[in-house]
Coordinates of C-alpha atoms in Angstrom, one line a residue:
Chain P
M266 CA 20.2 28.1 31.2
D267 CA 20.6 25.5 33.9
L268 CA 19.7 21.9 34.0
P269 CA 16.4 22.0 36.3
A270 CA 15.1 24.9 33.9
A271 CA 16.1 22.9 30.7
L272 CA 14.3 19.7 31.9
Q273 CA 11.2 21.7 32.9
R274 CA 11.1 23.1 29.4
L275 CA 11.7 20.1 27.8
A276 CA 8.7 18.3 29.9
N277 CA 6.4 21.4 29.0
Y278 CA 7.1 20.8 25.4
R279 CA 6.3 17.1 25.7
L280 CA 3.3 17.7 27.6
R281 CA 2.0 20.2 25.0
N282 CA 3.4 18.3 22.0
S283 CA 4.6 21.4 20.4
R284 CA 7.3 21.6 17.6
A285 CA 9.6 24.0 19.2
S286 CA 12.5 22.0 17.6
R287 CA 15.2 24.7 17.7
D288 CA 14.4 25.3 21.4
I289 CA 14.3 21.7 22.3
F290 CA 17.4 20.8 20.7
E291 CA 19.2 23.4 22.5
S292 CA 17.9 22.5 25.8
G293 CA 18.4 18.7 25.1
V294 CA 22.0 19.1 23.9
L295 CA 22.6 20.9 27.3
V296 CA 21.0 18.1 29.0
L297 CA 22.9 15.4 27.0
R298 CA 26.0 17.4 28.0
K299 CA 25.2 17.5 31.5
N300 CA 24.1 13.9 31.5
A301 CA 27.2 12.7 30.2
L302 CA 29.5 14.5 32.7
S303 CA 27.4 13.5 35.6
K304 CA 27.5 9.9 34.5
L305 CA 31.4 10.4 35.2
G306 CA 30.9 11.9 38.3
D307 CA 27.7 12.2 40.3
D308 CA 24.9 10.4 38.8
R309 CA 22.4 10.9 41.6
T310 CA 21.7 14.5 41.0
F311 CA 20.4 13.8 37.5
A312 CA 18.3 10.9 38.3
H313 CA 17.0 12.9 41.3
T314 CA 15.9 16.1 39.0
L315 CA 14.4 13.4 36.7
A316 CA 12.4 11.7 39.6
R317 CA 8.8 12.4 39.4
R318 CA 6.2 10.7 41.6
N319 CA 4.5 7.7 39.9
V320 CA 6.7 7.6 37.0
H321 CA 9.5 5.3 36.5
R322 CA 12.6 6.9 37.1
V323 CA 14.5 5.5 33.8
S324 CA 11.7 6.2 31.5
I325 CA 11.7 9.9 31.4
G326 CA 15.4 9.6 30.1
W327 CA 14.4 7.5 27.1
V328 CA 11.2 9.5 26.3
F329 CA 13.7 12.6 26.3
L330 CA 15.8 10.9 23.8
E331 CA 12.9 10.2 21.6
Q332 CA 12.1 14.0 21.8
L333 CA 15.6 15.1 21.0
A334 CA 16.0 12.8 18.1
L335 CA 12.8 14.0 16.5
A336 CA 13.8 17.7 17.2
S337 CA 17.3 17.2 15.8
I338 CA 15.8 15.5 12.8
D339 CA 13.7 18.6 12.4
I340 CA 16.4 20.9 12.2
G341 CA 18.7 18.7 10.3
R342 CA 21.3 17.8 13.0
L343 CA 21.1 14.0 12.1
E344 CA 24.4 13.1 13.9
V345 CA 22.7 13.9 17.2
A346 CA 19.6 11.9 16.1
E347 CA 21.8 9.1 15.1
T348 CA 23.1 9.1 18.8
C349 CA 19.7 9.1 20.4
Y350 CA 18.7 6.4 18.1
G351 CA 21.7 4.2 18.8
E352 CA 21.1 4.6 22.6
L353 CA 17.5 3.8 22.3
T354 CA 17.8 0.8 20.1
T355 CA 20.5 -0.8 22.5
K356 CA 17.9 -0.3 25.3
F357 CA 15.1 -1.6 23.5
P358 CA 15.7 -3.6 20.6
G359 CA 12.9 -4.3 18.3
S360 CA 10.5 -1.7 19.8
P361 CA 8.0 -0.6 17.6
R362 CA 8.1 3.1 18.7
V363 CA 12.1 3.0 18.3
E364 CA 11.7 1.3 14.9
C365 CA 9.5 4.3 13.9
L366 CA 12.2 6.8 14.7
K367 CA 14.6 4.7 12.2
G368 CA 12.0 4.8 9.8
I369 CA 12.0 8.7 10.1
L370 CA 15.7 8.7 9.8
I371 CA 15.3 6.5 6.6
E372 CA 13.1 9.1 5.4
V373 CA 15.5 12.0 5.9
K374 CA 18.6 10.4 4.5
G375 CA 17.2 7.8 2.0
T376 CA 14.8 7.9 -0.6
D377 CA 11.0 7.5 -0.1
E378 CA 11.1 4.3 -1.4
D379 CA 13.4 3.0 1.0
A380 CA 11.2 4.4 3.8
L381 CA 8.0 2.8 2.1
A382 CA 9.9 -0.5 1.9
F383 CA 10.9 -0.1 5.7
Y384 CA 7.5 0.6 6.8
E385 CA 5.8 -2.2 4.6
K386 CA 8.4 -4.5 6.7
L387 CA 7.4 -3.5 10.0
L388 CA 3.9 -3.7 9.0
A389 CA 4.4 -7.2 7.6
A390 CA 5.9 -8.3 11.0
D391 CA 3.1 -6.6 13.0
E392 CA 0.1 -5.5 11.0
S393 CA -1.5 -3.5 14.1
N394 CA 1.7 -1.3 14.2
G395 CA -0.3 2.0 14.2
A396 CA 2.6 4.2 14.4
A397 CA 4.4 2.8 11.5
W398 CA 1.1 2.7 9.5
K399 CA 0.6 6.3 10.0
R400 CA 4.0 7.3 8.9
K401 CA 3.6 5.2 5.8
I402 CA 0.3 7.1 4.9
S403 CA 2.1 10.2 5.3
V404 CA 4.9 9.4 3.1
L405 CA 2.3 8.0 0.4
R406 CA 0.8 11.4 0.9
R407 CA 4.3 13.3 0.4
T408 CA 5.1 11.5 -2.7
G409 CA 1.8 12.1 -4.3
K410 CA 0.2 8.8 -4.2
V411 CA -2.9 10.6 -2.6
D412 CA -5.4 8.1 -3.7
Q413 CA -3.5 5.1 -1.9
A414 CA -3.0 7.5 1.1
V415 CA -6.8 8.2 1.0
E416 CA -7.6 4.4 0.8
E417 CA -5.1 3.4 3.5
L418 CA -6.0 6.0 5.9
S419 CA -9.7 5.0 5.4
V420 CA -8.6 1.7 6.6
F421 CA -6.4 2.9 9.2
L422 CA -9.4 5.0 10.8
D423 CA -12.0 2.3 10.7
T424 CA -9.6 -0.1 12.5
F425 CA -8.1 2.8 15.1
Y426 CA -11.3 4.9 15.1
T427 CA -10.3 7.1 17.8
D428 CA -7.3 8.7 16.2
V429 CA -8.4 12.4 16.0
E430 CA -5.0 13.2 13.9
G431 CA -5.9 10.6 11.5
W432 CA -9.4 12.1 11.0
L433 CA -7.9 15.8 10.7
E434 CA -5.2 14.4 8.1
L435 CA -8.0 12.8 6.2
A436 CA -10.3 16.0 6.2
D437 CA -7.2 17.8 5.1
I438 CA -6.2 15.6 2.3
Y439 CA -10.0 15.8 1.0
A440 CA -9.7 19.5 1.3
S441 CA -6.6 19.7 -0.7
C442 CA -8.5 17.9 -3.6
H443 CA -11.4 20.3 -3.3
Q444 CA -13.4 17.4 -1.9
Y445 CA -15.1 19.7 1.0
T446 CA -18.3 17.6 1.4
S447 CA -16.1 14.5 2.4
S448 CA -13.6 16.9 4.0
L449 CA -16.6 18.0 6.3
Q450 CA -17.7 14.4 7.1
S451 CA -14.3 13.6 8.2
L452 CA -14.3 16.7 10.4
S453 CA -17.7 15.8 12.0
Q454 CA -15.9 12.5 13.1
A455 CA -13.0 14.5 14.7
L456 CA -15.5 16.8 16.3
L457 CA -17.3 13.7 17.8
L458 CA -14.0 12.7 19.3
A459 CA -12.7 16.2 20.4
P460 CA -15.7 18.2 20.9
Q461 CA -14.0 20.5 23.4
N462 CA -11.7 21.7 20.8
P463 CA -12.8 25.1 19.1
F464 CA -10.2 24.9 16.7
Y465 CA -11.8 21.9 15.1
V466 CA -15.3 23.5 14.9
L467 CA -13.7 26.6 13.6
Q468 CA -12.1 24.4 10.7
A469 CA -15.5 22.5 10.0
A470 CA -17.1 26.0 9.8
E471 CA -14.6 27.3 7.2
T472 CA -14.9 23.9 5.2
A473 CA -18.8 24.0 5.4
Y474 CA -18.4 27.8 4.2
T475 CA -16.3 26.6 1.1
A476 CA -18.4 23.7 0.6
G477 CA -21.2 26.3 -0.1
D478 CA -23.3 25.3 3.1
V479 CA -23.4 28.8 4.6
P480 CA -26.4 28.2 7.1
L481 CA -24.3 25.4 8.7
A482 CA -21.1 27.6 8.6
I483 CA -22.8 30.6 10.3
K484 CA -24.2 28.3 13.1
L485 CA -20.8 26.6 13.4
F486 CA -19.1 30.0 13.6
L487 CA -21.5 31.2 16.3
V488 CA -20.8 27.9 18.2
V489 CA -16.9 28.9 18.0
V490 CA -17.8 32.3 19.4
D491 CA -20.0 30.8 22.2
M492 CA -16.9 28.3 23.1
T493 CA -14.4 30.8 23.1
D494 CA -15.5 34.4 24.3
G495 CA -14.7 33.8 28.1
D496 CA -16.5 31.9 30.8
D497 CA -18.2 34.7 32.6
D498 CA -21.3 35.5 30.6
V499 CA -22.0 39.0 32.6
L500 CA -18.7 40.3 31.6
V501 CA -18.6 38.9 27.7
K502 CA -20.5 41.9 26.6
D503 CA -17.8 44.3 27.2
S504 CA -14.9 42.2 26.4
I505 CA -12.6 42.8 23.6
P506 CA -12.5 39.4 21.4
S507 CA -9.1 38.0 20.8
G508 CA -7.3 35.0 18.8
I509 CA -9.9 32.7 17.6
T510 CA -12.9 34.6 18.6
V511 CA -12.0 37.4 16.0
R512 CA -11.8 35.0 13.2
A513 CA -15.0 33.4 14.4
W514 CA -16.9 37.0 14.2
N515 CA -15.3 37.6 10.9
G516 CA -17.0 34.3 9.7
V517 CA -20.2 35.3 11.3
Q518 CA -20.1 38.6 9.6
T519 CA -19.3 37.1 6.2
C520 CA -22.0 34.5 6.5
A521 CA -24.6 37.0 7.5
Q522 CA -23.7 39.3 4.8
R523 CA -24.0 36.5 2.1
L524 CA -27.2 34.9 3.3
Q525 CA -28.9 38.4 3.3
K526 CA -27.7 39.1 -0.1
E527 CA -28.5 35.6 -1.5
P528 CA -31.4 34.2 0.5
K529 CA -31.9 31.2 -1.6
L530 CA -28.5 30.2 -0.2
S531 CA -30.4 29.4 3.1
L532 CA -32.6 26.9 1.3
S533 CA -29.8 24.8 -0.4
S534 CA -28.1 23.9 2.6
A535 CA -26.7 20.4 2.0
S536 CA -27.1 19.4 5.7
N537 CA -30.8 20.7 5.9
T538 CA -29.8 23.3 8.4
S539 CA -31.9 26.2 9.0
S540 CA -30.5 29.5 8.8
P541 CA -30.8 31.7 11.7
Q542 CA -33.6 34.4 11.7
K543 CA -32.0 37.7 12.9
L544 CA -29.2 37.9 10.5
S545 CA -29.0 41.7 10.4
V546 CA -28.8 41.9 14.3
L547 CA -26.1 39.1 14.1
E548 CA -24.1 41.0 11.3
Q549 CA -24.6 44.4 13.3
L550 CA -23.3 42.4 16.3
A551 CA -20.3 40.8 14.5
K552 CA -19.2 44.3 13.1
D553 CA -19.4 46.0 16.7
M554 CA -17.1 43.1 17.9
L555 CA -14.7 43.3 15.2
R556 CA -14.5 47.1 15.5
K557 CA -13.7 46.8 19.2
A558 CA -11.1 44.0 18.2
R559 CA -9.3 46.3 16.0
S560 CA -9.4 49.4 17.9
Chain M
M299 CA -9.4 -8.7 84.6
A300 CA -10.8 -5.1 83.8
A301 CA -9.8 -3.3 80.8
S302 CA -9.5 0.1 82.2
S303 CA -7.2 -1.3 85.0
P304 CA -4.4 1.2 85.2
V305 CA -1.8 -1.4 85.9
P306 CA -1.0 -3.5 82.9
S307 CA -1.7 -7.1 83.5
F308 CA 1.2 -8.6 82.0
Y309 CA 4.3 -7.6 80.3
L310 CA 5.7 -8.6 76.9
D311 CA 9.3 -9.8 76.7
P312 CA 11.3 -7.3 74.5
Q313 CA 12.7 -10.3 72.8
I314 CA 9.3 -11.1 71.4
R315 CA 9.5 -7.6 69.8
D316 CA 12.8 -8.1 68.6
W317 CA 12.7 -11.7 67.3
V318 CA 9.0 -12.1 66.2
L319 CA 7.4 -8.8 65.7
F320 CA 9.9 -7.2 63.6
P321 CA 10.8 -10.3 61.8
I322 CA 7.4 -11.2 60.8
T323 CA 6.9 -7.4 59.5
L324 CA 10.2 -7.6 57.7
V325 CA 9.6 -10.8 56.1
M326 CA 6.3 -9.7 54.6
I327 CA 7.6 -6.5 53.4
L328 CA 10.5 -8.4 51.6
V329 CA 8.4 -10.9 50.2
G330 CA 5.9 -8.4 48.7
I331 CA 8.9 -6.6 47.1
L332 CA 10.3 -9.9 45.8
R333 CA 7.0 -10.8 44.3
H334 CA 6.6 -7.5 42.5
Y335 CA 9.9 -8.4 40.7
V336 CA 8.8 -11.9 40.1
V337 CA 5.7 -10.8 38.6
L338 CA 7.6 -8.2 36.6
L339 CA 9.6 -11.3 35.1
L340 CA 6.7 -13.5 34.7
Q341 CA 4.6 -10.9 32.5
S342 CA 5.0 -11.8 28.9
P343 CA 4.8 -9.0 26.5
P344 CA 1.2 -8.3 25.4
K345 CA 0.1 -10.3 22.6
R346 CA -0.2 -8.8 19.1
L347 CA -3.5 -8.9 17.7
P348 CA -4.2 -8.9 13.9
R349 CA -5.9 -6.0 12.3
A350 CA -9.3 -7.7 12.1
A351 CA -9.4 -8.6 15.7
I352 CA -8.6 -5.2 16.7
R353 CA -11.2 -3.5 14.3
E354 CA -13.8 -6.1 15.9
Q355 CA -13.0 -5.0 19.4
R356 CA -12.9 -1.3 18.7
A357 CA -16.3 -1.2 16.8
L358 CA -18.1 -0.6 19.7
V359 CA -15.8 2.5 20.6
Q360 CA -17.4 4.3 17.6
S361 CA -20.9 3.8 18.7
N362 CA -20.0 4.6 22.4
V363 CA -18.6 7.8 21.3
L364 CA -21.4 8.8 19.2
R365 CA -23.9 7.9 21.8
A366 CA -22.0 9.8 24.7
T367 CA -22.6 13.0 22.9
A368 CA -25.8 12.7 21.7
S369 CA -27.9 14.9 23.9
N370 CA -25.4 17.7 23.5
S371 CA -23.9 16.6 19.9
P372 CA -21.2 18.8 18.3
I373 CA -22.6 17.9 14.9
P374 CA -25.9 18.6 13.3
F375 CA -28.5 15.9 12.7
F376 CA -27.7 15.4 9.3
F377 CA -24.1 14.2 10.0
Y378 CA -25.2 12.5 13.0
K379 CA -27.6 10.5 11.2
S380 CA -25.5 9.2 8.4
I381 CA -22.9 8.1 11.0
S382 CA -25.4 6.4 13.2
Q383 CA -27.1 4.8 10.1
N384 CA -24.0 3.6 8.7
L385 CA -22.7 2.2 11.9
S386 CA -26.0 0.5 12.5
K387 CA -26.0 -1.0 9.1
A388 CA -22.6 -2.4 9.6
F389 CA -23.5 -3.8 12.9
A390 CA -26.5 -5.5 11.1
D391 CA -24.5 -6.8 8.4
G392 CA -21.7 -8.0 10.6
T393 CA -19.0 -5.8 8.8
Y394 CA -17.0 -5.5 11.6
L395 CA -16.7 -9.3 12.6
K396 CA -13.3 -10.8 12.8
D397 CA -14.1 -13.6 10.4
G398 CA -16.6 -11.6 8.2
P399 CA -20.3 -11.6 8.0
S400 CA -21.7 -14.8 9.1
K401 CA -23.1 -17.1 6.3
G402 CA -25.3 -19.7 7.6
D403 CA -28.4 -18.9 9.5
A404 CA -27.4 -21.3 12.4
P405 CA -25.7 -19.1 15.3
A406 CA -22.1 -20.2 15.6
A407 CA -21.8 -22.0 19.1
P408 CA -19.4 -19.5 21.4
P409 CA -15.9 -20.7 21.4
N410 CA -14.9 -22.9 24.2
P411 CA -12.3 -21.0 26.1
L412 CA -10.3 -24.1 27.0
T413 CA -9.7 -25.2 23.4
D414 CA -8.6 -21.8 22.0
P415 CA -4.8 -21.7 22.7
A416 CA -5.2 -17.9 22.5
A417 CA -7.5 -17.8 25.4
M418 CA -5.4 -20.5 27.3
D419 CA -2.5 -18.4 27.2
G420 CA -4.1 -15.6 28.9
M421 CA -5.4 -17.8 31.7
M422 CA -1.9 -19.6 32.2
A423 CA -0.6 -16.2 32.6
G424 CA -3.2 -15.2 35.0
M425 CA -2.7 -18.8 36.8
K426 CA 1.2 -18.0 37.0
T427 CA 0.6 -14.7 38.7
Q428 CA -1.8 -16.3 40.9
M429 CA 0.7 -18.8 42.0
V430 CA 3.2 -16.1 42.9
M431 CA 0.7 -14.5 45.0
M432 CA -0.4 -17.7 46.8
V433 CA 2.7 -19.7 47.6
P434 CA 4.4 -17.2 49.6
Q435 CA 1.5 -16.3 51.7
M436 CA 0.9 -19.7 52.4
V437 CA 4.5 -20.4 53.3
I438 CA 4.7 -17.5 55.5
M439 CA 1.4 -18.4 57.2
G440 CA 2.8 -21.9 57.9
W441 CA 5.9 -20.3 59.3
I442 CA 4.1 -18.2 61.7
N443 CA 1.7 -21.0 62.8
F444 CA 4.6 -23.5 63.2
F445 CA 6.9 -21.4 65.1
F446 CA 4.7 -18.5 66.6
E447 CA 1.5 -20.1 67.2
G448 CA -0.4 -18.4 70.3
F449 CA 2.2 -15.6 70.5
V450 CA 0.9 -12.2 71.7
L451 CA 3.1 -9.8 70.0
I452 CA 2.0 -6.1 70.8
K453 CA -0.7 -4.2 72.9
L454 CA -2.4 -1.5 70.8
P455 CA -2.1 1.9 72.3
F456 CA -5.9 2.5 72.2
P457 CA -9.0 0.6 73.6
L458 CA -11.4 -1.4 71.5
T459 CA -14.8 -3.1 71.8
L460 CA -15.0 -6.7 72.3
G461 CA -15.9 -7.2 68.7
F462 CA -12.4 -6.9 67.5
K463 CA -11.5 -9.9 69.7
S464 CA -11.7 -12.4 66.8
M465 CA -10.0 -10.0 64.4
L466 CA -6.9 -9.4 66.8
Q467 CA -6.6 -12.5 68.8
R468 CA -7.0 -15.3 66.2
G469 CA -5.1 -18.2 67.3
V470 CA -5.2 -17.4 71.1
Q471 CA -8.3 -18.8 72.9
T472 CA -8.3 -16.6 75.9
P473 CA -11.7 -15.1 76.6
D474 CA -10.6 -12.9 79.5
M475 CA -7.8 -11.2 77.7
D476 CA -8.1 -7.5 76.8
V477 CA -8.6 -7.0 73.2
R478 CA -5.8 -4.5 72.8
W479 CA -3.3 -7.3 72.8
V480 CA -2.7 -8.6 69.3
S481 CA -1.6 -12.5 68.3
S482 CA 0.9 -13.3 66.0
L483 CA -1.5 -14.8 63.4
S484 CA -3.7 -11.5 63.6
W485 CA -0.6 -9.5 63.1
Y486 CA 0.1 -11.3 60.0
F487 CA -3.5 -10.6 58.8
L488 CA -2.9 -7.1 59.7
N489 CA 0.0 -6.8 57.8
F490 CA -1.4 -8.8 54.7
F491 CA -4.2 -6.3 54.2
G492 CA -2.3 -3.4 55.3
L493 CA 0.8 -3.3 53.7
N494 CA -0.3 -1.8 50.2
G495 CA 0.4 1.7 51.0
L496 CA 3.8 0.9 51.9
Y497 CA 4.3 -0.9 48.7
R498 CA 3.0 2.1 46.8
I499 CA 5.5 4.2 48.5
I500 CA 8.4 1.8 47.8
L501 CA 7.5 0.5 44.4
G502 CA 5.3 3.2 42.8
G503 CA 1.7 3.2 41.8
E504 CA 1.1 0.1 39.9
N505 CA 2.9 -2.6 41.8
A506 CA 2.1 -6.2 41.9
A507 CA 3.1 -6.9 45.6
D508 CA -0.3 -6.2 47.2
A509 CA -1.4 -9.8 47.6
A510 CA -4.8 -9.1 49.2
Q511 CA -6.2 -7.6 45.9
N512 CA -4.9 -10.4 43.8
M513 CA -6.3 -13.2 46.1
M514 CA -9.5 -11.8 45.7
A515 CA -9.7 -12.0 42.0
S516 CA -10.0 -15.5 40.7
P517 CA -8.0 -16.3 37.6
F518 CA -11.4 -17.2 36.0
A519 CA -13.2 -14.2 37.1
S520 CA -11.8 -12.1 34.2
A521 CA -13.4 -14.7 31.8
G522 CA -16.7 -12.6 32.1
A523 CA -14.9 -9.2 31.8
P524 CA -14.3 -7.7 28.2
Q525 CA -11.0 -6.6 27.1
A526 CA -9.3 -9.7 28.8
G527 CA -8.9 -11.4 25.8
A528 CA -11.8 -13.7 26.6
P529 CA -14.0 -14.8 23.8
Q530 CA -16.9 -12.6 23.4
D531 CA -19.8 -13.2 21.0
F532 CA -19.3 -9.7 19.2
G533 CA -22.3 -10.6 16.8
K534 CA -24.7 -10.5 19.9
L535 CA -22.9 -7.4 21.1
F536 CA -23.3 -5.3 17.9
K537 CA -27.0 -6.4 17.5
A538 CA -27.6 -5.0 21.1
E539 CA -25.7 -1.8 20.2
R540 CA -28.0 -1.3 17.4
D541 CA -31.0 -0.8 19.7
N542 CA -28.8 1.7 21.8
L543 CA -27.9 3.7 18.6
E544 CA -31.5 3.9 17.7
F545 CA -32.4 5.3 21.1
A546 CA -29.7 7.7 21.1
E547 CA -30.7 9.1 17.8
G548 CA -34.2 10.1 19.3
L549 CA -32.3 12.2 21.9
H550 CA -30.1 13.7 19.4
K551 CA -29.8 17.8 19.9
W552 CA -27.1 19.6 18.1
I553 CA -25.4 22.5 20.4
G554 CA -25.9 24.8 17.1
E555 CA -29.4 24.4 17.3
D556 CA -30.3 27.6 18.9
V557 CA -27.1 29.1 19.2
E558 CA -27.9 32.3 17.6
D559 CA -30.4 33.0 20.5
R560 CA -28.0 32.4 23.0
I561 CA -25.3 34.5 21.4
L562 CA -27.6 37.5 21.2
R563 CA -29.0 37.2 24.6
K564 CA -25.5 37.0 25.8
Y565 CA -24.4 39.9 24.1
G566 CA -27.8 41.9 25.1
R567 CA -29.0 42.1 21.8
A568 CA -31.9 39.8 22.1
A569 CA -34.6 42.3 22.4
S570 CA -33.5 44.5 19.5

């Protein structure tokens, strides 16, 4: 793989926030090596490849170092991560973002208590450091102090309301403790913040089903179908469902079956959702679509 | 002198081009670039707000998000209502206020921006940038006025109507001269307002070199705008937001309300 291709891949991963650590690491090390070589020789070409319109020339290099550090921590190549952290901290001493990287390194190498103490220190210096706060919550959850984690996360979300990731995490924590109603409430906040994401709706639908609110679940599954089955309403009839849509059709089928078998379920909706009328038609449609998807 | 005369009425000394026109342009570009870097130097790092202050500032975002999606809401009315009512109650009780809910019934006087050191800092930063904008422009203008007053620098290659006379021939009081001739002071103003595009190419999108924009913004203008660190009476804002929330609640419509009909119609099963 040559340098521009590697840089392109890395930029793509950054943009999509994907966790392809092995690949990032391999491309990253290549870039790092080429960069080290080009520093000796011709520095221009590297800077030129990095240069993008409206982006500061240097900054991409630093973001790349952060990306590489995280990826190499993920696959256990700590010495590379240390190198990246060293370079970043000499450039930006005391930056909260870089300090967070150090916290992650401590989490890997030291004990959880060390990491917690480190994050506490960061938060004491600047109590509005959202990144360190989130790391602290994740450490709390991982070490089994779920109650503390939920408490901290609630305060965090009350301060930084727009953090979708935080709401999803809270929903996940609640779901892991079988608190599906609370989980659904957190998910509804995530839905408000990112109404365009069908995966959150699907998660909400499945949580609602687990919580026993089947009428709400079938509606949400139908919303997912509506969101994901393609843009052209005319062609949609003959299309073959794929991916998330299949899962949503599965949900529709299951919900419709259950609602027909146990009609009193439709009366016991916790959210006062009325169940759809044409359940048998919906079930038949879901069956047909699933058959199409499987054939 | 007729504007359409085929013979130019007078010739410009090429020395004017080399020693006046180019230097003025060059000096203005260089000063702009210099100013960009001086402003970068002057910028103090953003102040760190305590948690309570951030919470207070961002509380309105919650209700904004909620209201923005109300008429096509991704969540059913049950959840919408609980969130909306909770917010409304919190706003009424002043839960989100930085200093906690107000105790007495006497409304606190809005803080004076001139005594609050935090607000003063922000204002000083604004003034400093302002000074960096103003001083070089005044110096350049003085320089042009002193050395090149009444100079005619270039002739525009296209004809213009008389209305442009005051714009292009400032500092030269000649009623008969063709509008196409541009005086030194006017050339300065043209550069002053027109160099932004060039700066954007040289320095990138968000540069501090363009004087014209900053000249128009007074350092005190930001006092009225939110998010500028200016003191605001959040108590009042929250009270006003409660009405909006109530109004939006009436507009609420869940996208899942009739989704089954939509789906059945889409898949051609509506009739059966």
